[in-house]
PDB file of C-alpha atoms in Angstrom:
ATOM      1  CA  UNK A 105     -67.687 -37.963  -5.311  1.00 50.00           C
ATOM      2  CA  UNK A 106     -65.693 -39.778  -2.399  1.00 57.00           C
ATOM      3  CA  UNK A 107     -62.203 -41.148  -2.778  1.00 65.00           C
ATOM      4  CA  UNK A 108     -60.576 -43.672  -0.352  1.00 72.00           C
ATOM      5  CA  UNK A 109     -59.721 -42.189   3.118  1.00 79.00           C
ATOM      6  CA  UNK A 110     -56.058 -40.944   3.378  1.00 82.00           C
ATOM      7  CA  UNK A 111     -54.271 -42.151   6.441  1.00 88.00           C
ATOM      8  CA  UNK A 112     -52.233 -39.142   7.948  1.00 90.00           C
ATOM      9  CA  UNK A 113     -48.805 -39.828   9.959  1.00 93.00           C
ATOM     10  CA  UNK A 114     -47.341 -37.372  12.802  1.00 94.00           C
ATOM     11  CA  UNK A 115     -43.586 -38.041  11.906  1.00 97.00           C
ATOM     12  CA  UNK A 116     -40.592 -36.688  13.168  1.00 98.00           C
ATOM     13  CA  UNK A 117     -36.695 -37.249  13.304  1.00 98.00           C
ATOM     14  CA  UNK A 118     -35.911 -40.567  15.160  1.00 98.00           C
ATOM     15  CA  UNK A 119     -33.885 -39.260  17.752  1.00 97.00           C
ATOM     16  CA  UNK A 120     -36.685 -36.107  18.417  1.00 97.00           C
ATOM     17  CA  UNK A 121     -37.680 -36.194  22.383  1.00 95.00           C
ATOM     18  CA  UNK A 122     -41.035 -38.029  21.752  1.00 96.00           C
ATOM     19  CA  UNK A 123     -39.975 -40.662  19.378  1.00 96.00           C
ATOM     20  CA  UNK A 124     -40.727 -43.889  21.241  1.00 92.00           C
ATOM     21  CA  UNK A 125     -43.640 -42.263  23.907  1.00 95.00           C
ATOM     22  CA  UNK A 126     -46.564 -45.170  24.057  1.00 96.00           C
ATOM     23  CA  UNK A 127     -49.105 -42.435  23.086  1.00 95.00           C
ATOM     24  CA  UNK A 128     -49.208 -38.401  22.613  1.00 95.00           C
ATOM     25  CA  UNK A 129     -51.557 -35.996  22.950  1.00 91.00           C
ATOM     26  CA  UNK A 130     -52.396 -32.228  21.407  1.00 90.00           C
ATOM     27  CA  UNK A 131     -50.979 -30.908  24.849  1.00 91.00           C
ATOM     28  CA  UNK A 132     -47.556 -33.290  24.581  1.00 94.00           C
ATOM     29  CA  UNK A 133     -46.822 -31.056  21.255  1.00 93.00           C
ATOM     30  CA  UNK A 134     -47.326 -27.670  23.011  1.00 92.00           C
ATOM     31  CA  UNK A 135     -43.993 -25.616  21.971  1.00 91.00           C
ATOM     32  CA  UNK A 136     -43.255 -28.332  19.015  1.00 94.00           C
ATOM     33  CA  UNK A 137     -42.624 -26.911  15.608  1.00 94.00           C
ATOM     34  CA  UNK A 138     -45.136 -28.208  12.789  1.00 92.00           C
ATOM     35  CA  UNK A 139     -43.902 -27.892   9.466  1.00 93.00           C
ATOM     36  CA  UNK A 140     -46.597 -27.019   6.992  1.00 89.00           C
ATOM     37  CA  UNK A 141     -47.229 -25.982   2.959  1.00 85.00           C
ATOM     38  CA  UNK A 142     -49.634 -23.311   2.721  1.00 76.00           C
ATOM     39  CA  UNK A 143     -52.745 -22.839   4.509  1.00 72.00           C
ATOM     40  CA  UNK A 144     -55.314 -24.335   2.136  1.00 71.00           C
ATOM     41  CA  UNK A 145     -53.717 -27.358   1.894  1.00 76.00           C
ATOM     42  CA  UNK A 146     -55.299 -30.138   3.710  1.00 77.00           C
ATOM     43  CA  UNK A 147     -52.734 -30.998   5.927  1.00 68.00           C
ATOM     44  CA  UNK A 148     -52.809 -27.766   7.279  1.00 71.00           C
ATOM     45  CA  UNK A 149     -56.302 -27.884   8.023  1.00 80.00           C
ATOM     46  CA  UNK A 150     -56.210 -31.061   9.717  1.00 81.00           C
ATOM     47  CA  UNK A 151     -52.928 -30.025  11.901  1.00 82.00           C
ATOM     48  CA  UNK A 152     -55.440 -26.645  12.774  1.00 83.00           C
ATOM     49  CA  UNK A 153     -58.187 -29.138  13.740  1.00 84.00           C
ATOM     50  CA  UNK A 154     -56.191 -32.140  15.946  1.00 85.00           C
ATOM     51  CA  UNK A 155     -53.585 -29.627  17.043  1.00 85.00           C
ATOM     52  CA  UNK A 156     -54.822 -25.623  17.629  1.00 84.00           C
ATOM     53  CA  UNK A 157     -52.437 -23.625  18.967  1.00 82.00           C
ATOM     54  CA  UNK A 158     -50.282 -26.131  20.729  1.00 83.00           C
ATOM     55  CA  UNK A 159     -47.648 -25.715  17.878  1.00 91.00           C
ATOM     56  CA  UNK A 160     -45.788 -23.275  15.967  1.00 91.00           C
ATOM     57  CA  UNK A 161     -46.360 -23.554  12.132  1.00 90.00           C
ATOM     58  CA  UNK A 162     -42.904 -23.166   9.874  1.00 92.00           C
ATOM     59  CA  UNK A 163     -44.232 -22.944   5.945  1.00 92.00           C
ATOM     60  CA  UNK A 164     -41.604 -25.589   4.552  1.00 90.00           C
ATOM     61  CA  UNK A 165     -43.046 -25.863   1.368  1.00 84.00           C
ATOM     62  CA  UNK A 166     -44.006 -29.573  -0.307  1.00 90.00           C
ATOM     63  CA  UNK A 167     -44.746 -32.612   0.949  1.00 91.00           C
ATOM     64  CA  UNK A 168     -41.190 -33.788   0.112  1.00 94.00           C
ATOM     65  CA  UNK A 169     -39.843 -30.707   2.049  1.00 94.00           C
ATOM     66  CA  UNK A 170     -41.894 -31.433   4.958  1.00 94.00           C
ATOM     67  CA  UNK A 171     -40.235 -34.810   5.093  1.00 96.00           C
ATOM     68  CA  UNK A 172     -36.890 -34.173   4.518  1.00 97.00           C
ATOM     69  CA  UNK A 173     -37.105 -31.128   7.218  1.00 97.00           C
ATOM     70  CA  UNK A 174     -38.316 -33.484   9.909  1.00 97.00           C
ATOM     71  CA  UNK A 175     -35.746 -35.894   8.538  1.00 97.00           C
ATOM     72  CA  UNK A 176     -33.844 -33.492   9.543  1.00 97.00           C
ATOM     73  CA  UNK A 177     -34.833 -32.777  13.218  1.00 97.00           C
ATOM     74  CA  UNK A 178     -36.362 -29.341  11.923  1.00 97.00           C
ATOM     75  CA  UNK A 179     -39.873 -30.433  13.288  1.00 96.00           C
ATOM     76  CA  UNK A 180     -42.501 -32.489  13.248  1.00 96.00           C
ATOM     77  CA  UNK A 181     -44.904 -33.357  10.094  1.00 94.00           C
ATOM     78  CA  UNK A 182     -48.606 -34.401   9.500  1.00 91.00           C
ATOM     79  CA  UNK A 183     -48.273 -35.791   6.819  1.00 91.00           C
ATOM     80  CA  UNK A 184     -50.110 -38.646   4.143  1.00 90.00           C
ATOM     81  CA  UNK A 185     -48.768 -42.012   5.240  1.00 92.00           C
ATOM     82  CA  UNK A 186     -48.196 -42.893   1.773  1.00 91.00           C
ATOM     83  CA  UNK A 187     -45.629 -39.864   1.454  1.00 92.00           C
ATOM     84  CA  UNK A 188     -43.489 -41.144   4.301  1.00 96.00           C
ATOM     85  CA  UNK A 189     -43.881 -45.037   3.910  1.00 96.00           C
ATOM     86  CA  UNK A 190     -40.900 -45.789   2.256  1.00 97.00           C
ATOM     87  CA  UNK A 191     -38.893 -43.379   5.225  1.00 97.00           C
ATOM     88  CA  UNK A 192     -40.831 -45.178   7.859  1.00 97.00           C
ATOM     89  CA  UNK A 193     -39.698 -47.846   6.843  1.00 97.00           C
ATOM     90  CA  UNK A 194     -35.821 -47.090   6.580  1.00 98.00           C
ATOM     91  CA  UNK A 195     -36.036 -45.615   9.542  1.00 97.00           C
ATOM     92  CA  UNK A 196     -35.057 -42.010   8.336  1.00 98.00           C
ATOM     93  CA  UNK A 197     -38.355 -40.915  10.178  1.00 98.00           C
ATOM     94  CA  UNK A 198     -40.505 -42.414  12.989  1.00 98.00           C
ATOM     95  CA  UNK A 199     -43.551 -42.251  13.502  1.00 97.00           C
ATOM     96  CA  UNK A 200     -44.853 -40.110  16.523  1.00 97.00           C
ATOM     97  CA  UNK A 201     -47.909 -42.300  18.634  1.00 96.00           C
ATOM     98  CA  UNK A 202     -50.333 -39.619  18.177  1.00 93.00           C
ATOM     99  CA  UNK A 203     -53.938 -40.391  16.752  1.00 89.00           C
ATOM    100  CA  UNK A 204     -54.775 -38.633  13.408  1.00 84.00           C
ATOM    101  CA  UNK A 205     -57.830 -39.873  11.969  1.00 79.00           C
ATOM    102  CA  UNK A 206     -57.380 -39.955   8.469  1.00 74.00           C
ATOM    103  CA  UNK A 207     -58.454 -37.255   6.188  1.00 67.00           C
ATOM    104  CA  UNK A 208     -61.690 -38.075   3.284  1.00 67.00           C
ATOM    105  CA  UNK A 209     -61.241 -36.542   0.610  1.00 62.00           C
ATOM    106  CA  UNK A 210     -63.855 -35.713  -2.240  1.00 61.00           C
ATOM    107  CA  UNK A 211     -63.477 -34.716  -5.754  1.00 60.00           C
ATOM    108  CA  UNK A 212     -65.736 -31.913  -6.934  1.00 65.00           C
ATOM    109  CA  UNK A 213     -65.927 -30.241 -10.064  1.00 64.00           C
ATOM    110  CA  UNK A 214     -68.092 -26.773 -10.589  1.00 68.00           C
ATOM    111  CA  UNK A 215     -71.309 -26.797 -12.174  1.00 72.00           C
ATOM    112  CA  UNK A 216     -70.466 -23.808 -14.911  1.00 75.00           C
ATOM    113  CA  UNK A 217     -67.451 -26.806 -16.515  1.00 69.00           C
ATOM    114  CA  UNK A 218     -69.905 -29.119 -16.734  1.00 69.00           C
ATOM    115  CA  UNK A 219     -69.790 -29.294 -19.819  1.00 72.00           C
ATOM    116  CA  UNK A 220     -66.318 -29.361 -20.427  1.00 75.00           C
ATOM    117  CA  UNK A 221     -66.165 -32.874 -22.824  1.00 77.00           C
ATOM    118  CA  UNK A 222     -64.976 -35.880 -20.542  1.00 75.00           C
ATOM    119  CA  UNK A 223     -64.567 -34.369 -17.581  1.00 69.00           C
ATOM    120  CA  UNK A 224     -67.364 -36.400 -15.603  1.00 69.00           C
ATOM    121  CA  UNK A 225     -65.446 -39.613 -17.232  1.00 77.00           C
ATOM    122  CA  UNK A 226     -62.398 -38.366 -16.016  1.00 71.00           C
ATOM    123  CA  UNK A 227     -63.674 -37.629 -12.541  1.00 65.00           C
ATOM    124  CA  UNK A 228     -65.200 -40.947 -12.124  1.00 67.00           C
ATOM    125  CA  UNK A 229     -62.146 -43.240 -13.833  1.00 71.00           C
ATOM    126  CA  UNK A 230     -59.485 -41.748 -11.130  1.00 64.00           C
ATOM    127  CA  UNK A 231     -62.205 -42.690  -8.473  1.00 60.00           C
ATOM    128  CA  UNK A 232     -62.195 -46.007  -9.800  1.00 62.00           C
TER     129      UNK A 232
END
């Protein structure tokens, strides 16, 4: 079952060195430090897909860490644009000209909890 696409946002502090470039990039990150959360996480995967090996990966934890480290001028962070809105907007963090397509997420639910009572209605009320 599909749920609304997830814009991502490359942010990073607002003084970092490519704050303010018109556009970036994979190769403009090369030697940049990507702050991450574990590897299954999604924005992990989608930093491994836009990004390869152009960056170092630092495990900071959640998405509020991730934040508050690039807040920080720790790194960068791909991160849900929701997440970093409200810093965006303050202008704690900026956000770094680099296309990331958003990610689409899906919920899924395995076939032997089925019949688990009011799951499906679950599944399908926090789609709608």
């Amino acid at each position: 079952m599909d749920v609304e696409p997830v814009p991502l946002a490359l942010v990073a502090a607002p003084d970092h060195r490519l704050a303010g470039a018109p556009s970036l990039a994979a190769g403009d990150l090369r030697g940049e430090r990507l702050l991450v959360n574990v590897p299954a996480c999604s924005f992990w995967m989608a930093g491994e897909r836009l990004l390869g090996s152009a960056v170092e990966r630092v495990r900071a934890g959640s998405v509020t860490v991730m934040a508050s480290w690039a807040e920080q001028g720790l790194g960068i962070a791909l991160l849900p644009e929701f997440a970093v809105r409200d810093r965006l907007a303050a202008g704690t963090l900026a956000r770094l000209a680099f296309d990331a397509p958003g990610l689409e997420l899906r919920l899924v639910w395995r076939a032997d909890r089925e019949g688990v009572p009011g799951m499906r209605e679950v599944l399908y009320a926090a789609v709608a």
